[in-house]
mmCIF file of N, CA and C in Angstrom:
data_model
loop_
_atom_site.group_PDB
_atom_site.id
_atom_site.type_symbol
_atom_site.label_atom_id
_atom_site.label_comp_id
_atom_site.label_asym_id
_atom_site.label_seq_id
_atom_site.Cartn_x
_atom_site.Cartn_y
_atom_site.Cartn_z
ATOM 1 N N UNK A 699 2.565 9.995 18.166
ATOM 2 C CA UNK A 699 1.255 10.044 17.529
ATOM 3 C C UNK A 699 1.203 8.983 16.445
ATOM 4 N N UNK A 700 0.126 8.222 16.397
ATOM 5 C CA UNK A 700 -0.005 7.190 15.397
ATOM 6 C C UNK A 700 -0.340 7.807 14.053
ATOM 7 N N UNK A 701 0.480 7.528 13.060
ATOM 8 C CA UNK A 701 0.227 8.051 11.730
ATOM 9 C C UNK A 701 0.973 7.214 10.720
ATOM 10 N N UNK A 702 0.626 7.441 9.444
ATOM 11 C CA UNK A 702 1.258 6.744 8.344
ATOM 12 C C UNK A 702 1.869 7.767 7.410
ATOM 13 N N UNK A 703 3.035 7.477 6.883
ATOM 14 C CA UNK A 703 3.722 8.397 5.993
ATOM 15 C C UNK A 703 4.277 7.634 4.812
ATOM 16 N N UNK A 704 3.757 7.942 3.611
ATOM 17 C CA UNK A 704 4.190 7.234 2.415
ATOM 18 C C UNK A 704 5.353 7.958 1.736
ATOM 19 N N UNK A 705 6.116 7.178 0.991
ATOM 20 C CA UNK A 705 7.164 7.737 0.144
ATOM 21 C C UNK A 705 7.394 6.788 -1.027
ATOM 22 N N UNK A 706 8.013 7.301 -2.070
ATOM 23 C CA UNK A 706 8.407 6.452 -3.181
ATOM 24 C C UNK A 706 7.601 6.603 -4.450
ATOM 25 N N UNK A 707 6.572 7.422 -4.447
ATOM 26 C CA UNK A 707 5.809 7.607 -5.667
ATOM 27 C C UNK A 707 6.612 8.359 -6.711
ATOM 28 N N UNK A 708 6.068 8.425 -7.909
ATOM 29 C CA UNK A 708 6.755 9.153 -8.965
ATOM 30 C C UNK A 708 6.231 8.795 -10.334
ATOM 31 N N UNK A 709 6.962 9.235 -11.346
ATOM 32 C CA UNK A 709 6.590 8.987 -12.734
ATOM 33 C C UNK A 709 7.575 8.028 -13.373
ATOM 34 N N UNK A 710 7.051 6.976 -13.968
ATOM 35 C CA UNK A 710 7.889 5.976 -14.619
ATOM 36 C C UNK A 710 7.265 5.616 -15.958
ATOM 37 N N UNK A 711 7.998 4.831 -16.730
ATOM 38 C CA UNK A 711 7.473 4.349 -18.003
ATOM 39 C C UNK A 711 6.926 2.936 -17.837
ATOM 40 N N UNK A 712 6.044 2.568 -18.746
ATOM 41 C CA UNK A 712 5.477 1.223 -18.715
ATOM 42 C C UNK A 712 6.587 0.182 -18.748
ATOM 43 N N UNK A 713 6.447 -0.804 -17.890
ATOM 44 C CA UNK A 713 7.454 -1.849 -17.788
ATOM 45 C C UNK A 713 8.460 -1.632 -16.677
ATOM 46 N N UNK A 714 8.512 -0.413 -16.163
ATOM 47 C CA UNK A 714 9.460 -0.091 -15.090
ATOM 48 C C UNK A 714 8.955 -0.616 -13.753
ATOM 49 N N UNK A 715 9.806 -0.465 -12.762
ATOM 50 C CA UNK A 715 9.474 -0.857 -11.388
ATOM 51 C C UNK A 715 9.518 0.359 -10.472
ATOM 52 N N UNK A 716 8.806 0.254 -9.374
ATOM 53 C CA UNK A 716 8.759 1.342 -8.402
ATOM 54 C C UNK A 716 8.452 0.740 -7.045
ATOM 55 N N UNK A 717 9.069 1.277 -6.009
ATOM 56 C CA UNK A 717 8.831 0.793 -4.657
ATOM 57 C C UNK A 717 8.204 1.893 -3.816
ATOM 58 N N UNK A 718 7.132 1.553 -3.143
ATOM 59 C CA UNK A 718 6.501 2.473 -2.204
ATOM 60 C C UNK A 718 6.793 2.011 -0.783
ATOM 61 N N UNK A 719 6.935 2.971 0.097
ATOM 62 C CA UNK A 719 7.156 2.665 1.505
ATOM 63 C C UNK A 719 6.163 3.435 2.356
ATOM 64 N N UNK A 720 5.765 2.839 3.443
ATOM 65 C CA UNK A 720 4.832 3.459 4.381
ATOM 66 C C UNK A 720 5.399 3.277 5.780
ATOM 67 N N UNK A 721 5.826 4.361 6.364
ATOM 68 C CA UNK A 721 6.375 4.309 7.710
ATOM 69 C C UNK A 721 5.263 4.512 8.724
ATOM 70 N N UNK A 722 5.220 3.626 9.704
ATOM 71 C CA UNK A 722 4.144 3.663 10.689
ATOM 72 C C UNK A 722 4.704 3.707 12.106
ATOM 73 N N UNK A 723 3.828 3.923 13.041
ATOM 74 C CA UNK A 723 4.236 3.848 14.436
ATOM 75 C C UNK A 723 4.353 2.379 14.834
ATOM 76 N N UNK A 724 5.035 2.141 15.927
ATOM 77 C CA UNK A 724 5.199 0.782 16.403
ATOM 78 C C UNK A 724 3.848 0.160 16.731
ATOM 79 N N UNK A 725 2.957 0.977 17.266
ATOM 80 C CA UNK A 725 1.622 0.490 17.613
ATOM 81 C C UNK A 725 0.894 -0.020 16.369
ATOM 82 N N UNK A 726 0.990 0.735 15.279
ATOM 83 C CA UNK A 726 0.300 0.349 14.064
ATOM 84 C C UNK A 726 0.888 -0.936 13.488
ATOM 85 N N UNK A 727 2.203 -0.993 13.434
ATOM 86 C CA UNK A 727 2.851 -2.160 12.843
ATOM 87 C C UNK A 727 2.511 -3.433 13.614
ATOM 88 N N UNK A 728 2.357 -3.318 14.910
ATOM 89 C CA UNK A 728 2.190 -4.519 15.735
ATOM 90 C C UNK A 728 0.742 -4.878 16.029
ATOM 91 N N UNK A 729 -0.210 -4.019 15.661
ATOM 92 C CA UNK A 729 -1.600 -4.333 15.997
ATOM 93 C C UNK A 729 -2.571 -4.275 14.827
ATOM 94 N N UNK A 730 -2.108 -3.825 13.647
ATOM 95 C CA UNK A 730 -3.040 -3.577 12.542
ATOM 96 C C UNK A 730 -2.784 -4.468 11.336
ATOM 97 N N UNK A 731 -3.845 -4.740 10.615
ATOM 98 C CA UNK A 731 -3.700 -5.194 9.238
ATOM 99 C C UNK A 731 -3.338 -3.950 8.421
ATOM 100 N N UNK A 732 -2.553 -4.114 7.384
ATOM 101 C CA UNK A 732 -2.126 -2.941 6.608
ATOM 102 C C UNK A 732 -2.201 -3.231 5.127
ATOM 103 N N UNK A 733 -2.315 -2.166 4.360
ATOM 104 C CA UNK A 733 -2.369 -2.383 2.924
ATOM 105 C C UNK A 733 -2.251 -1.098 2.141
ATOM 106 N N UNK A 734 -2.322 -1.265 0.830
ATOM 107 C CA UNK A 734 -2.237 -0.147 -0.095
ATOM 108 C C UNK A 734 -3.519 -0.079 -0.917
ATOM 109 N N UNK A 735 -4.229 1.024 -0.768
ATOM 110 C CA UNK A 735 -5.353 1.320 -1.629
ATOM 111 C C UNK A 735 -4.862 2.186 -2.773
ATOM 112 N N UNK A 736 -5.587 2.168 -3.868
ATOM 113 C CA UNK A 736 -5.249 3.066 -4.961
ATOM 114 C C UNK A 736 -6.539 3.582 -5.595
ATOM 115 N N UNK A 737 -6.443 4.792 -6.108
ATOM 116 C CA UNK A 737 -7.583 5.402 -6.758
ATOM 117 C C UNK A 737 -7.119 6.127 -8.006
ATOM 118 N N UNK A 738 -7.573 5.645 -9.131
ATOM 119 C CA UNK A 738 -7.278 6.292 -10.405
ATOM 120 C C UNK A 738 -8.301 7.382 -10.656
ATOM 121 N N UNK A 739 -7.935 8.320 -11.478
ATOM 122 C CA UNK A 739 -8.804 9.450 -11.771
ATOM 123 C C UNK A 739 -10.119 8.948 -12.363
ATOM 124 N N UNK A 740 -11.217 9.338 -11.748
ATOM 125 C CA UNK A 740 -12.520 8.946 -12.249
ATOM 126 C C UNK A 740 -12.979 7.556 -11.870
ATOM 127 N N UNK A 741 -12.192 6.862 -11.070
ATOM 128 C CA UNK A 741 -12.536 5.505 -10.674
ATOM 129 C C UNK A 741 -12.667 5.407 -9.160
ATOM 130 N N UNK A 742 -13.283 4.330 -8.721
ATOM 131 C CA UNK A 742 -13.427 4.107 -7.291
ATOM 132 C C UNK A 742 -12.105 3.621 -6.688
ATOM 133 N N UNK A 743 -11.945 3.885 -5.426
ATOM 134 C CA UNK A 743 -10.766 3.405 -4.725
ATOM 135 C C UNK A 743 -10.845 1.890 -4.581
ATOM 136 N N UNK A 744 -9.722 1.237 -4.752
ATOM 137 C CA UNK A 744 -9.674 -0.210 -4.610
ATOM 138 C C UNK A 744 -8.489 -0.608 -3.755
ATOM 139 N N UNK A 745 -8.632 -1.743 -3.115
ATOM 140 C CA UNK A 745 -7.529 -2.299 -2.342
ATOM 141 C C UNK A 745 -6.613 -3.041 -3.307
ATOM 142 N N UNK A 746 -5.412 -2.544 -3.479
ATOM 143 C CA UNK A 746 -4.473 -3.162 -4.406
ATOM 144 C C UNK A 746 -3.759 -4.354 -3.771
ATOM 145 N N UNK A 747 -3.310 -4.165 -2.551
ATOM 146 C CA UNK A 747 -2.580 -5.229 -1.869
ATOM 147 C C UNK A 747 -2.642 -4.989 -0.372
ATOM 148 N N UNK A 748 -2.628 -6.068 0.378
ATOM 149 C CA UNK A 748 -2.672 -5.919 1.828
ATOM 150 C C UNK A 748 -1.959 -7.077 2.503
ATOM 151 N N UNK A 749 -1.720 -6.887 3.780
ATOM 152 C CA UNK A 749 -1.034 -7.895 4.589
ATOM 153 C C UNK A 749 -1.730 -7.952 5.934
ATOM 154 N N UNK A 750 -2.214 -9.118 6.304
ATOM 155 C CA UNK A 750 -2.826 -9.222 7.617
ATOM 156 C C UNK A 750 -1.760 -9.122 8.693
ATOM 157 N N UNK A 751 -2.195 -8.915 9.899
ATOM 158 C CA UNK A 751 -1.249 -8.848 11.012
ATOM 159 C C UNK A 751 -0.439 -10.135 11.097
ATOM 160 N N UNK A 752 -1.048 -11.240 10.721
ATOM 161 C CA UNK A 752 -0.356 -12.519 10.743
ATOM 162 C C UNK A 752 0.523 -12.779 9.540
ATOM 163 N N UNK A 753 0.493 -11.868 8.569
ATOM 164 C CA UNK A 753 1.390 -11.994 7.426
ATOM 165 C C UNK A 753 0.782 -12.583 6.169
ATOM 166 N N UNK A 754 -0.530 -12.748 6.114
ATOM 167 C CA UNK A 754 -1.166 -13.287 4.909
ATOM 168 C C UNK A 754 -1.383 -12.164 3.904
ATOM 169 N N UNK A 755 -0.853 -12.301 2.697
ATOM 170 C CA UNK A 755 -1.016 -11.255 1.706
ATOM 171 C C UNK A 755 -2.301 -11.404 0.895
ATOM 172 N N UNK A 756 -2.746 -10.281 0.368
ATOM 173 C CA UNK A 756 -3.855 -10.250 -0.578
ATOM 174 C C UNK A 756 -3.447 -9.337 -1.727
ATOM 175 N N UNK A 757 -3.812 -9.742 -2.933
ATOM 176 C CA UNK A 757 -3.579 -8.905 -4.114
ATOM 177 C C UNK A 757 -4.838 -8.901 -4.968
ATOM 178 N N UNK A 758 -5.197 -7.739 -5.455
ATOM 179 C CA UNK A 758 -6.280 -7.704 -6.410
ATOM 180 C C UNK A 758 -5.800 -8.348 -7.713
ATOM 181 N N UNK A 759 -6.728 -8.851 -8.491
ATOM 182 C CA UNK A 759 -6.352 -9.655 -9.651
ATOM 183 C C UNK A 759 -5.417 -8.923 -10.603
ATOM 184 N N UNK A 760 -5.617 -7.642 -10.774
ATOM 185 C CA UNK A 760 -4.855 -6.909 -11.780
ATOM 186 C C UNK A 760 -3.398 -6.677 -11.395
ATOM 187 N N UNK A 761 -3.046 -6.895 -10.139
ATOM 188 C CA UNK A 761 -1.651 -6.670 -9.737
ATOM 189 C C UNK A 761 -0.962 -7.950 -9.293
ATOM 190 N N UNK A 762 -1.738 -9.021 -9.137
ATOM 191 C CA UNK A 762 -1.147 -10.270 -8.647
ATOM 192 C C UNK A 762 -0.070 -10.744 -9.610
ATOM 193 N N UNK A 763 1.074 -11.094 -9.054
ATOM 194 C CA UNK A 763 2.211 -11.522 -9.862
ATOM 195 C C UNK A 763 3.146 -10.390 -10.239
ATOM 196 N N UNK A 764 2.702 -9.163 -10.069
ATOM 197 C CA UNK A 764 3.547 -7.998 -10.392
ATOM 198 C C UNK A 764 3.900 -7.186 -9.157
ATOM 199 N N UNK A 765 3.010 -7.163 -8.169
ATOM 200 C CA UNK A 765 3.223 -6.397 -6.943
ATOM 201 C C UNK A 765 3.523 -7.345 -5.792
ATOM 202 N N UNK A 766 4.356 -6.879 -4.875
ATOM 203 C CA UNK A 766 4.646 -7.642 -3.670
ATOM 204 C C UNK A 766 4.549 -6.726 -2.469
ATOM 205 N N UNK A 767 3.733 -7.111 -1.498
ATOM 206 C CA UNK A 767 3.589 -6.323 -0.272
ATOM 207 C C UNK A 767 4.365 -7.031 0.840
ATOM 208 N N UNK A 768 5.076 -6.229 1.619
ATOM 209 C CA UNK A 768 5.859 -6.814 2.705
ATOM 210 C C UNK A 768 5.935 -5.827 3.854
ATOM 211 N N UNK A 769 6.276 -6.349 4.998
ATOM 212 C CA UNK A 769 6.330 -5.509 6.195
ATOM 213 C C UNK A 769 7.669 -5.717 6.884
ATOM 214 N N UNK A 770 8.297 -4.642 7.273
ATOM 215 C CA UNK A 770 9.551 -4.676 8.022
ATOM 216 C C UNK A 770 9.230 -4.293 9.463
ATOM 217 N N UNK A 771 9.210 -5.285 10.325
ATOM 218 C CA UNK A 771 8.829 -5.039 11.712
ATOM 219 C C UNK A 771 9.923 -4.356 12.520
ATOM 220 N N UNK A 772 11.122 -4.326 11.982
ATOM 221 C CA UNK A 772 12.213 -3.628 12.674
ATOM 222 C C UNK A 772 12.161 -2.131 12.375
ATOM 223 N N UNK A 773 11.942 -1.803 11.118
ATOM 224 C CA UNK A 773 11.889 -0.398 10.708
ATOM 225 C C UNK A 773 10.469 0.154 10.709
ATOM 226 N N UNK A 774 9.496 -0.676 11.124
ATOM 227 C CA UNK A 774 8.097 -0.226 11.192
ATOM 228 C C UNK A 774 7.620 0.310 9.851
ATOM 229 N N UNK A 775 7.858 -0.451 8.809
ATOM 230 C CA UNK A 775 7.557 0.027 7.463
ATOM 231 C C UNK A 775 6.827 -1.039 6.653
ATOM 232 N N UNK A 776 5.836 -0.600 5.905
ATOM 233 C CA UNK A 776 5.146 -1.452 4.938
ATOM 234 C C UNK A 776 5.643 -1.074 3.552
ATOM 235 N N UNK A 777 5.997 -2.076 2.761
ATOM 236 C CA UNK A 777 6.522 -1.829 1.425
ATOM 237 C C UNK A 777 5.572 -2.363 0.367
ATOM 238 N N UNK A 778 5.615 -1.743 -0.793
ATOM 239 C CA UNK A 778 4.917 -2.264 -1.960
ATOM 240 C C UNK A 778 5.890 -2.206 -3.126
ATOM 241 N N UNK A 779 6.349 -3.368 -3.536
ATOM 242 C CA UNK A 779 7.235 -3.457 -4.688
ATOM 243 C C UNK A 779 6.382 -3.684 -5.930
ATOM 244 N N UNK A 780 6.503 -2.776 -6.873
ATOM 245 C CA UNK A 780 5.686 -2.830 -8.078
ATOM 246 C C UNK A 780 6.599 -3.042 -9.285
ATOM 247 N N UNK A 781 6.347 -4.085 -10.017
ATOM 248 C CA UNK A 781 7.129 -4.379 -11.211
ATOM 249 C C UNK A 781 6.211 -4.435 -12.430
ATOM 250 N N UNK A 782 6.823 -4.402 -13.584
ATOM 251 C CA UNK A 782 6.070 -4.467 -14.849
ATOM 252 C C UNK A 782 4.879 -3.519 -14.831
ATOM 253 N N UNK A 783 5.147 -2.300 -14.422
ATOM 254 C CA UNK A 783 4.071 -1.331 -14.277
ATOM 255 C C UNK A 783 3.383 -1.054 -15.604
ATOM 256 N N UNK A 784 2.079 -0.871 -15.521
ATOM 257 C CA UNK A 784 1.262 -0.614 -16.688
ATOM 258 C C UNK A 784 0.605 0.750 -16.547
ATOM 259 N N UNK A 785 0.209 1.305 -17.662
ATOM 260 C CA UNK A 785 -0.453 2.609 -17.648
ATOM 261 C C UNK A 785 -1.663 2.576 -16.718
ATOM 262 N N UNK A 786 -2.318 1.421 -16.674
ATOM 263 C CA UNK A 786 -3.513 1.273 -15.839
ATOM 264 C C UNK A 786 -3.195 1.309 -14.343
ATOM 265 N N UNK A 787 -1.926 1.232 -13.976
ATOM 266 C CA UNK A 787 -1.532 1.312 -12.563
ATOM 267 C C UNK A 787 -1.436 2.759 -12.083
ATOM 268 N N UNK A 788 -1.581 3.701 -12.994
ATOM 269 C CA UNK A 788 -1.540 5.106 -12.617
ATOM 270 C C UNK A 788 -2.667 5.411 -11.632
ATOM 271 N N UNK A 789 -2.290 5.938 -10.471
ATOM 272 C CA UNK A 789 -3.274 6.200 -9.423
ATOM 273 C C UNK A 789 -2.583 6.887 -8.245
ATOM 274 N N UNK A 790 -3.396 7.364 -7.334
ATOM 275 C CA UNK A 790 -2.881 7.778 -6.037
ATOM 276 C C UNK A 790 -2.905 6.547 -5.137
ATOM 277 N N UNK A 791 -1.758 6.217 -4.594
ATOM 278 C CA UNK A 791 -1.628 5.055 -3.725
ATOM 279 C C UNK A 791 -1.590 5.531 -2.274
ATOM 280 N N UNK A 792 -2.457 4.953 -1.467
ATOM 281 C CA UNK A 792 -2.576 5.373 -0.078
ATOM 282 C C UNK A 792 -2.372 4.179 0.847
ATOM 283 N N UNK A 793 -1.499 4.369 1.779
ATOM 284 C CA UNK A 793 -1.249 3.348 2.803
ATOM 285 C C UNK A 793 -2.348 3.426 3.860
ATOM 286 N N UNK A 794 -2.811 2.286 4.314
ATOM 287 C CA UNK A 794 -3.870 2.256 5.315
ATOM 288 C C UNK A 794 -3.629 1.137 6.317
ATOM 289 N N UNK A 795 -4.159 1.336 7.488
ATOM 290 C CA UNK A 795 -4.091 0.322 8.540
ATOM 291 C C UNK A 795 -5.463 0.221 9.183
ATOM 292 N N UNK A 796 -5.887 -0.985 9.501
ATOM 293 C CA UNK A 796 -7.227 -1.160 10.057
ATOM 294 C C UNK A 796 -7.266 -2.351 10.997
ATOM 295 N N UNK A 797 -8.355 -2.417 11.769
ATOM 296 C CA UNK A 797 -8.479 -3.506 12.730
ATOM 297 C C UNK A 797 -7.460 -3.422 13.829
ATOM 298 N N UNK A 798 -7.119 -2.193 14.193
ATOM 299 C CA UNK A 798 -6.010 -1.975 15.114
ATOM 300 C C UNK A 798 -6.460 -2.082 16.566
ATOM 301 N N UNK A 799 -5.872 -2.965 17.293
ATOM 302 C CA UNK A 799 -6.106 -3.052 18.720
ATOM 303 C C UNK A 799 -7.542 -3.388 19.072
ATOM 304 N N UNK A 800 -7.880 -3.269 20.350
ATOM 305 C CA UNK A 800 -9.223 -3.640 20.831
ATOM 306 C C UNK A 800 -10.330 -2.760 20.277
ATOM 307 N N UNK A 801 -10.009 -1.563 19.849
ATOM 308 C CA UNK A 801 -11.007 -0.644 19.300
ATOM 309 C C UNK A 801 -11.135 -0.744 17.783
ATOM 310 N N UNK A 802 -10.380 -1.611 17.171
ATOM 311 C CA UNK A 802 -10.403 -1.789 15.713
ATOM 312 C C UNK A 802 -10.257 -0.461 14.987
ATOM 313 N N UNK A 803 -9.299 0.340 15.461
ATOM 314 C CA UNK A 803 -9.080 1.642 14.860
ATOM 315 C C UNK A 803 -8.522 1.542 13.449
ATOM 316 N N UNK A 804 -8.534 2.661 12.760
ATOM 317 C CA UNK A 804 -8.023 2.712 11.394
ATOM 318 C C UNK A 804 -7.225 3.983 11.192
ATOM 319 N N UNK A 805 -6.251 3.898 10.295
ATOM 320 C CA UNK A 805 -5.395 5.036 9.993
ATOM 321 C C UNK A 805 -5.171 5.098 8.488
ATOM 322 N N UNK A 806 -5.000 6.321 7.992
ATOM 323 C CA UNK A 806 -4.762 6.529 6.565
ATOM 324 C C UNK A 806 -3.569 7.450 6.367
ATOM 325 N N UNK A 807 -2.818 7.175 5.336
ATOM 326 C CA UNK A 807 -1.754 8.073 4.938
ATOM 327 C C UNK A 807 -2.303 9.164 4.038
ATOM 328 N N UNK A 808 -1.425 10.025 3.578
ATOM 329 C CA UNK A 808 -1.824 11.152 2.730
ATOM 330 C C UNK A 808 -1.946 10.749 1.265
ATOM 331 N N UNK A 809 -1.292 9.691 0.890
ATOM 332 C CA UNK A 809 -1.325 9.251 -0.501
ATOM 333 C C UNK A 809 -0.115 9.725 -1.278
ATOM 334 N N UNK A 810 0.278 8.940 -2.256
ATOM 335 C CA UNK A 810 1.393 9.310 -3.116
ATOM 336 C C UNK A 810 1.030 8.959 -4.561
ATOM 337 N N UNK A 811 1.368 9.850 -5.465
ATOM 338 C CA UNK A 811 0.982 9.681 -6.872
ATOM 339 C C UNK A 811 1.967 8.755 -7.585
ATOM 340 N N UNK A 812 1.416 7.803 -8.313
ATOM 341 C CA UNK A 812 2.198 6.950 -9.199
ATOM 342 C C UNK A 812 1.654 7.158 -10.610
ATOM 343 N N UNK A 813 2.518 7.589 -11.502
ATOM 344 C CA UNK A 813 2.113 7.842 -12.881
ATOM 345 C C UNK A 813 2.951 6.971 -13.807
ATOM 346 N N UNK A 814 2.277 6.179 -14.626
ATOM 347 C CA UNK A 814 2.960 5.301 -15.576
ATOM 348 C C UNK A 814 2.604 5.762 -16.985
ATOM 349 N N UNK A 815 3.621 6.054 -17.760
ATOM 350 C CA UNK A 815 3.400 6.539 -19.119
ATOM 351 C C UNK A 815 3.961 5.542 -20.136
ATOM 352 N N UNK A 816 3.494 5.667 -21.349
ATOM 353 C CA UNK A 816 3.958 4.749 -22.403
ATOM 354 C C UNK A 816 5.247 5.222 -23.013
#
């Protein structure tokens, strides 16, 4: 069954690093663009970082230079390496895949909480 499963969230202090992982099916890894959305309490969901199927990364301005998105095609996993975390990075981070196959299907993970404290 095609699905996404995140891991790696948690509570850290400002300035720390944290790595998120999203395990996907082989179908998703090989046919979809993938990325990490985040939603802070009281705010709209935003695309934090993404990777096209061809490997082109995107970062929203507030995370560029601090976050790195990568894909492991052997382990079928999307990673998000987060460094120099700020209180403003506190959010639920959700792995997503879209534009999958001929039907342009989409998949969402359950989300994982990242909390950054001072």
